Coordinates of C-alpha atoms in Angstrom, one line a residue:
X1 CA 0.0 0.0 0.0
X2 CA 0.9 3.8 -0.4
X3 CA 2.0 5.7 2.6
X4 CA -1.4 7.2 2.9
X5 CA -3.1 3.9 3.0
X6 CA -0.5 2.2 5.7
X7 CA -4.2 1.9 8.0
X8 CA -7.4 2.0 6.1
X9 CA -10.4 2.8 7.4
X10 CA -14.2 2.5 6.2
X11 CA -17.1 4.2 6.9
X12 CA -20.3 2.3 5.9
X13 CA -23.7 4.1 5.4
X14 CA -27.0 3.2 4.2
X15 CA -26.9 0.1 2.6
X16 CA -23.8 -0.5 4.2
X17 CA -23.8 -1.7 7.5
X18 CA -22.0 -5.1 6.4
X19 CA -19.0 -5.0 4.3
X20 CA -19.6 -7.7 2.4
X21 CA -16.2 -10.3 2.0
X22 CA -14.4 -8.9 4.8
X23 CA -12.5 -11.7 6.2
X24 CA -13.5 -10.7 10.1
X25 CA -10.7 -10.9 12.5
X26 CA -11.6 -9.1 15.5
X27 CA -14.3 -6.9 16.9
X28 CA -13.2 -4.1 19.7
X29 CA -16.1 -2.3 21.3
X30 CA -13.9 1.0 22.3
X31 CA -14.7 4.4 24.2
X32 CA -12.9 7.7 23.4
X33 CA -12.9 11.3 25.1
X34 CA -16.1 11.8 23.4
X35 CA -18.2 8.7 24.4
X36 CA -18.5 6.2 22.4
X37 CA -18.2 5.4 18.5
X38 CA -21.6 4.1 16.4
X39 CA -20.4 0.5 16.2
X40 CA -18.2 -1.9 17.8
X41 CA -15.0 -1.4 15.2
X42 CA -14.5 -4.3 13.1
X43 CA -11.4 -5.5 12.0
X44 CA -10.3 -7.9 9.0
X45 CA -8.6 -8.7 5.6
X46 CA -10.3 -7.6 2.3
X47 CA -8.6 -7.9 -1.0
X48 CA -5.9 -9.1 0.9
X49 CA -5.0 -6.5 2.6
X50 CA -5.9 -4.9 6.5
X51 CA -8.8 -2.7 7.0
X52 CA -10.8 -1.9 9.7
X53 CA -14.6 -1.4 8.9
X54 CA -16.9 1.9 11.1
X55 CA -21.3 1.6 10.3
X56 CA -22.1 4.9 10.6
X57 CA -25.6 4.4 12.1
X58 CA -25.0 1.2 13.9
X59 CA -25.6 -2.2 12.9
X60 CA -28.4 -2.6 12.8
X61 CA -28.6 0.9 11.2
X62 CA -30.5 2.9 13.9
X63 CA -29.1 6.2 14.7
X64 CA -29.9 9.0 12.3
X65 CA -28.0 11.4 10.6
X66 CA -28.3 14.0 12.9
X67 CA -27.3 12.4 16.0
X68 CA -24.5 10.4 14.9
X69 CA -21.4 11.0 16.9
X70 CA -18.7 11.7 14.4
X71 CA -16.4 12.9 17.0
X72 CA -16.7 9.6 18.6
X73 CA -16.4 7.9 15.2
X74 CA -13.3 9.4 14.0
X75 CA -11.0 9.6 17.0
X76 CA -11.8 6.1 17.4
X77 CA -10.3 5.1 14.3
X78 CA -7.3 7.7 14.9
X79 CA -6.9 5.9 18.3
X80 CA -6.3 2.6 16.6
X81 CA -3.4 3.9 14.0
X82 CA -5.8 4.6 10.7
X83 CA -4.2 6.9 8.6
X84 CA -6.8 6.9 5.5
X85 CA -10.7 7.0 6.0
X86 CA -13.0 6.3 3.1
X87 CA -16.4 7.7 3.8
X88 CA -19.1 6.0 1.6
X89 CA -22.3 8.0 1.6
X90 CA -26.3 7.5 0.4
X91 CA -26.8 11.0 -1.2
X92 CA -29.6 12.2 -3.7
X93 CA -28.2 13.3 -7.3
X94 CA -29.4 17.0 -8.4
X95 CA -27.1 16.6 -11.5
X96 CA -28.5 15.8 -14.6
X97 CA -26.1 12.6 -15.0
X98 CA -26.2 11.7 -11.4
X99 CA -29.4 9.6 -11.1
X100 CA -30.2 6.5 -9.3
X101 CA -27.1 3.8 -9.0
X102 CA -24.5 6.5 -9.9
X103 CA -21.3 6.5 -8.0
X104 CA -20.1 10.1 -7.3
X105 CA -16.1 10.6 -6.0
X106 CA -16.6 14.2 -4.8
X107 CA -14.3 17.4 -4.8
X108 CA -15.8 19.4 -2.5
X109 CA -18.7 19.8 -0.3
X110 CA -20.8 22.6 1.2
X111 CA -22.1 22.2 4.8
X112 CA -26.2 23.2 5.5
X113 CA -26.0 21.1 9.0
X114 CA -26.6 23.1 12.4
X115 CA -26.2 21.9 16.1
X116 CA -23.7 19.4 15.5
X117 CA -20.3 19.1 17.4
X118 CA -18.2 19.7 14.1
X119 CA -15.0 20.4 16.3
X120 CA -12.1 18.9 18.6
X121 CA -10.7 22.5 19.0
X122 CA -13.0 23.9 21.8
X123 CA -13.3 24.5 25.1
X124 CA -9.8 25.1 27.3
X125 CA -7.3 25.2 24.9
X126 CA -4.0 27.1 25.0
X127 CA -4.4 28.6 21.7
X128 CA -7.2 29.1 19.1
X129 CA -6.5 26.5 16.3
X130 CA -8.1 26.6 12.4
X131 CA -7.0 24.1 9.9
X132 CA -6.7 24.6 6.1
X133 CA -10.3 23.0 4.7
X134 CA -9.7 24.9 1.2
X135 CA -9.9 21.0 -0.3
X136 CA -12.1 19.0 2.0
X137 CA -10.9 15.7 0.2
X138 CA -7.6 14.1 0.1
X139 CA -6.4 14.0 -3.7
X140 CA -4.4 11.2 -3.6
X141 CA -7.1 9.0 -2.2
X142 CA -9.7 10.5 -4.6
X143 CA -7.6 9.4 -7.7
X144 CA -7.5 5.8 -6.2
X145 CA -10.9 5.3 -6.0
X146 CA -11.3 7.1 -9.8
X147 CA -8.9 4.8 -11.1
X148 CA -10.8 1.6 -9.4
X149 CA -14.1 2.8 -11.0
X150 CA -12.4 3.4 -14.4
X151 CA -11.3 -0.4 -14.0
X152 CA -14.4 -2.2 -13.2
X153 CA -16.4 0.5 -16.0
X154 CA -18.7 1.7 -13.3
X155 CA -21.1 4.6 -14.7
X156 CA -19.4 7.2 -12.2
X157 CA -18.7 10.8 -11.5
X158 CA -15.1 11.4 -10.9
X159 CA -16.1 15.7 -9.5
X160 CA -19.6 16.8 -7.6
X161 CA -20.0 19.0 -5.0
X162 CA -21.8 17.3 -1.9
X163 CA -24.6 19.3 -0.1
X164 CA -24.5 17.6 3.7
X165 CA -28.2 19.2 5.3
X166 CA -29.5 18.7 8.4
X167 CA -32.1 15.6 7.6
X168 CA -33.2 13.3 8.8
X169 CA -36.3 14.4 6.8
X170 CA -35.0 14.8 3.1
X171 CA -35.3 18.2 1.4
X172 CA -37.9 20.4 -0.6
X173 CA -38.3 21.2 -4.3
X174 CA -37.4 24.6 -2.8
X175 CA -34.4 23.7 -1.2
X176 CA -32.8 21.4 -3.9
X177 CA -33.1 24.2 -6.7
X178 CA -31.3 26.6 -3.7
X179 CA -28.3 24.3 -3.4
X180 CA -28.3 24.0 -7.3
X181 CA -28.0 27.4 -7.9
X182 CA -25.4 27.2 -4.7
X183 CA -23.5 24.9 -7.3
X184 CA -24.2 21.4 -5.5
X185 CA -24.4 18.2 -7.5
X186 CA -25.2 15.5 -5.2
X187 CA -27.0 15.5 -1.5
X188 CA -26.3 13.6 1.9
X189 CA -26.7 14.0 5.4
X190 CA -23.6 12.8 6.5
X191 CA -20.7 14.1 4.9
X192 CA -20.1 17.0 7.6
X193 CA -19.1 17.2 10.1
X194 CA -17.2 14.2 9.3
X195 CA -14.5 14.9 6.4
X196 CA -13.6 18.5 9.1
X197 CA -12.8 16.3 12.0
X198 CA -10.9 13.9 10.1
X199 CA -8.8 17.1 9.0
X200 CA -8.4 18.3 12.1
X201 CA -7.0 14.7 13.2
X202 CA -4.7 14.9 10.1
X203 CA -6.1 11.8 8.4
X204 CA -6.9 11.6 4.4
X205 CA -10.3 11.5 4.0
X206 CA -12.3 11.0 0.8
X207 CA -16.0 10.0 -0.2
X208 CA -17.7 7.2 -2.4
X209 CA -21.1 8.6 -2.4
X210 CA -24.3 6.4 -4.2
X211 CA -27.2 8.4 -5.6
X212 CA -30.0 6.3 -3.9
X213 CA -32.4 8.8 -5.1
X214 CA -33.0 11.9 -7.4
X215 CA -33.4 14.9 -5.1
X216 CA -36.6 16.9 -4.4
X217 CA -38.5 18.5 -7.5
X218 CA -36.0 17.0 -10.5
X219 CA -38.8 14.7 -11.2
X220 CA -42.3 15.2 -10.6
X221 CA -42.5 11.9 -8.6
X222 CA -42.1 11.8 -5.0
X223 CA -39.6 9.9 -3.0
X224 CA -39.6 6.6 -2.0
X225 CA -37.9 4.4 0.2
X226 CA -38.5 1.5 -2.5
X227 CA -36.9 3.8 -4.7
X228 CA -34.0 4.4 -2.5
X229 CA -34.1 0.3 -1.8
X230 CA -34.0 -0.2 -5.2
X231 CA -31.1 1.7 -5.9
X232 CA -28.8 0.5 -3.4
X233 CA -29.6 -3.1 -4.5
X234 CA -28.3 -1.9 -8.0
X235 CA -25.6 0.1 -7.1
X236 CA -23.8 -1.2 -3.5
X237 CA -22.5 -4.2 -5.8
X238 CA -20.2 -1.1 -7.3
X239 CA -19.0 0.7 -4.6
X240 CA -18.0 -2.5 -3.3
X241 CA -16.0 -3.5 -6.3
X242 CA -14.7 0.0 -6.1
X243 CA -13.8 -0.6 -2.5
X244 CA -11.9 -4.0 -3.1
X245 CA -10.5 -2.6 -6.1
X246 CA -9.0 0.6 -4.4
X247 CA -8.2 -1.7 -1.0
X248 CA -6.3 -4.2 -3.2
X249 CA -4.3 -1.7 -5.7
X250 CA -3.3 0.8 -3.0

């Protein structure tokens, strides 16, 4: 593996509370200065190679997006020696080629989320501290997952801009055509405050995001959750080969 991918870490979301072919070989319920993680941590062998696996919302998937502790979630994995996180993401496409069963690799996000702890530098602290966020996702990661999607010819986006609201309820028509004019190209709930405090820990962070869904108003139907179902069904069986792929190569 790279330098950057010495410790691999994934973050599973909906539809992705499993990672399917991980070769399981231990499972460490831990606690860190900021209560604990979602999910026991679950360590293993995939593609040959170590990685341990995070669910987002608990397995079984319970906690919303809102109230997931991300601080929890990523100091966790700093704690046991990850250097490289790979957050996968359910998000709703609002660009034209980013329907149902796409696989986005963003570039950059925009954050709409309020009330959630999005940093370690608070409280007593010797010195005000701000990090560089100027590019939210590490490059070098990005390009790995690109070039694992280019092998296995998954219909992907290798650029988007991700939208994180507040959820849990999705957005309106209203909303959706705001963040499109804001310049977004997919929507998710979880992407902040997430990819931040991964920065602030120093660790390379990037984002496999499946459109489960088009977003509010960019069809005249409503949304579904057998929609959204359907969609993971069809498109999980790519991140995963994306996953392996990047895993395996890096």
């Amino acid at each position: 593996m790279t330098d950057s991918l010495k410790k691999l870490a994934i973050i599973g979301g909906t539809g992705l509370t499993e990672l399917e072919g991980l070769e399981i070989t231990d499972s460490k319920e831990v606690s860190t200065p900021y209560g604990a993680p979602s999910a026991p941590l679950i360590f293993g062998r995939l593609g040959g190679k170590e990685v341990v696996f995070l669910a987002r919302h608990g397995n079984p998937h319970r906690i919303p997006p809102h109230e997931v502790n991300y601080a929890a979630n990523i100091y966790a994995l700093k704690q046991q020696g990850v250097t490289t996180i790979i957050g996968v993401n359910a998000v709703g496409g609002i660009e034209d080629v980013m329907g149902p069963a796409h696989v986005v690799i963003p570039d950059q996000l925009i954050d709409y989320t309020h009330s959630r702890k999005s940093t370690y530098f608070e409280g007593e602290m010797d010195t005000v501290t701000h990090i560089d966020f100027s590019f939210p996702y590490a490059e070098e990661t990005r390009q790995l997952l690109i070039r694992a999607a280019e092998k296995h010819d998954v219909a992907y986006s290798n650029y988007g801009v991700y939208a994180c609201t507040q959820g849990p309820r999705l957005e309106t028509a209203a909303e959706v055509a705001r963040l499109e004019r804001d310049g977004c190209h997919i929507i998710g709930m979880t992407g902040m405050p997430e990819a931040a405090l991964a920065a602030e820990l120093n660790l390379e962070y990037a984002c496999l995001a499946l459109v489960v869904n088009w977003a509010a108003g960019k069809t005249e139907n409503i949304i579904t959750m057998e929609e959204i179902e359907q969609a993971i069904d069809e498109g999980m069986g790519y991140v995963r080969q994306i996953l392996v792929e990047s895993i395996t190569q890096g």
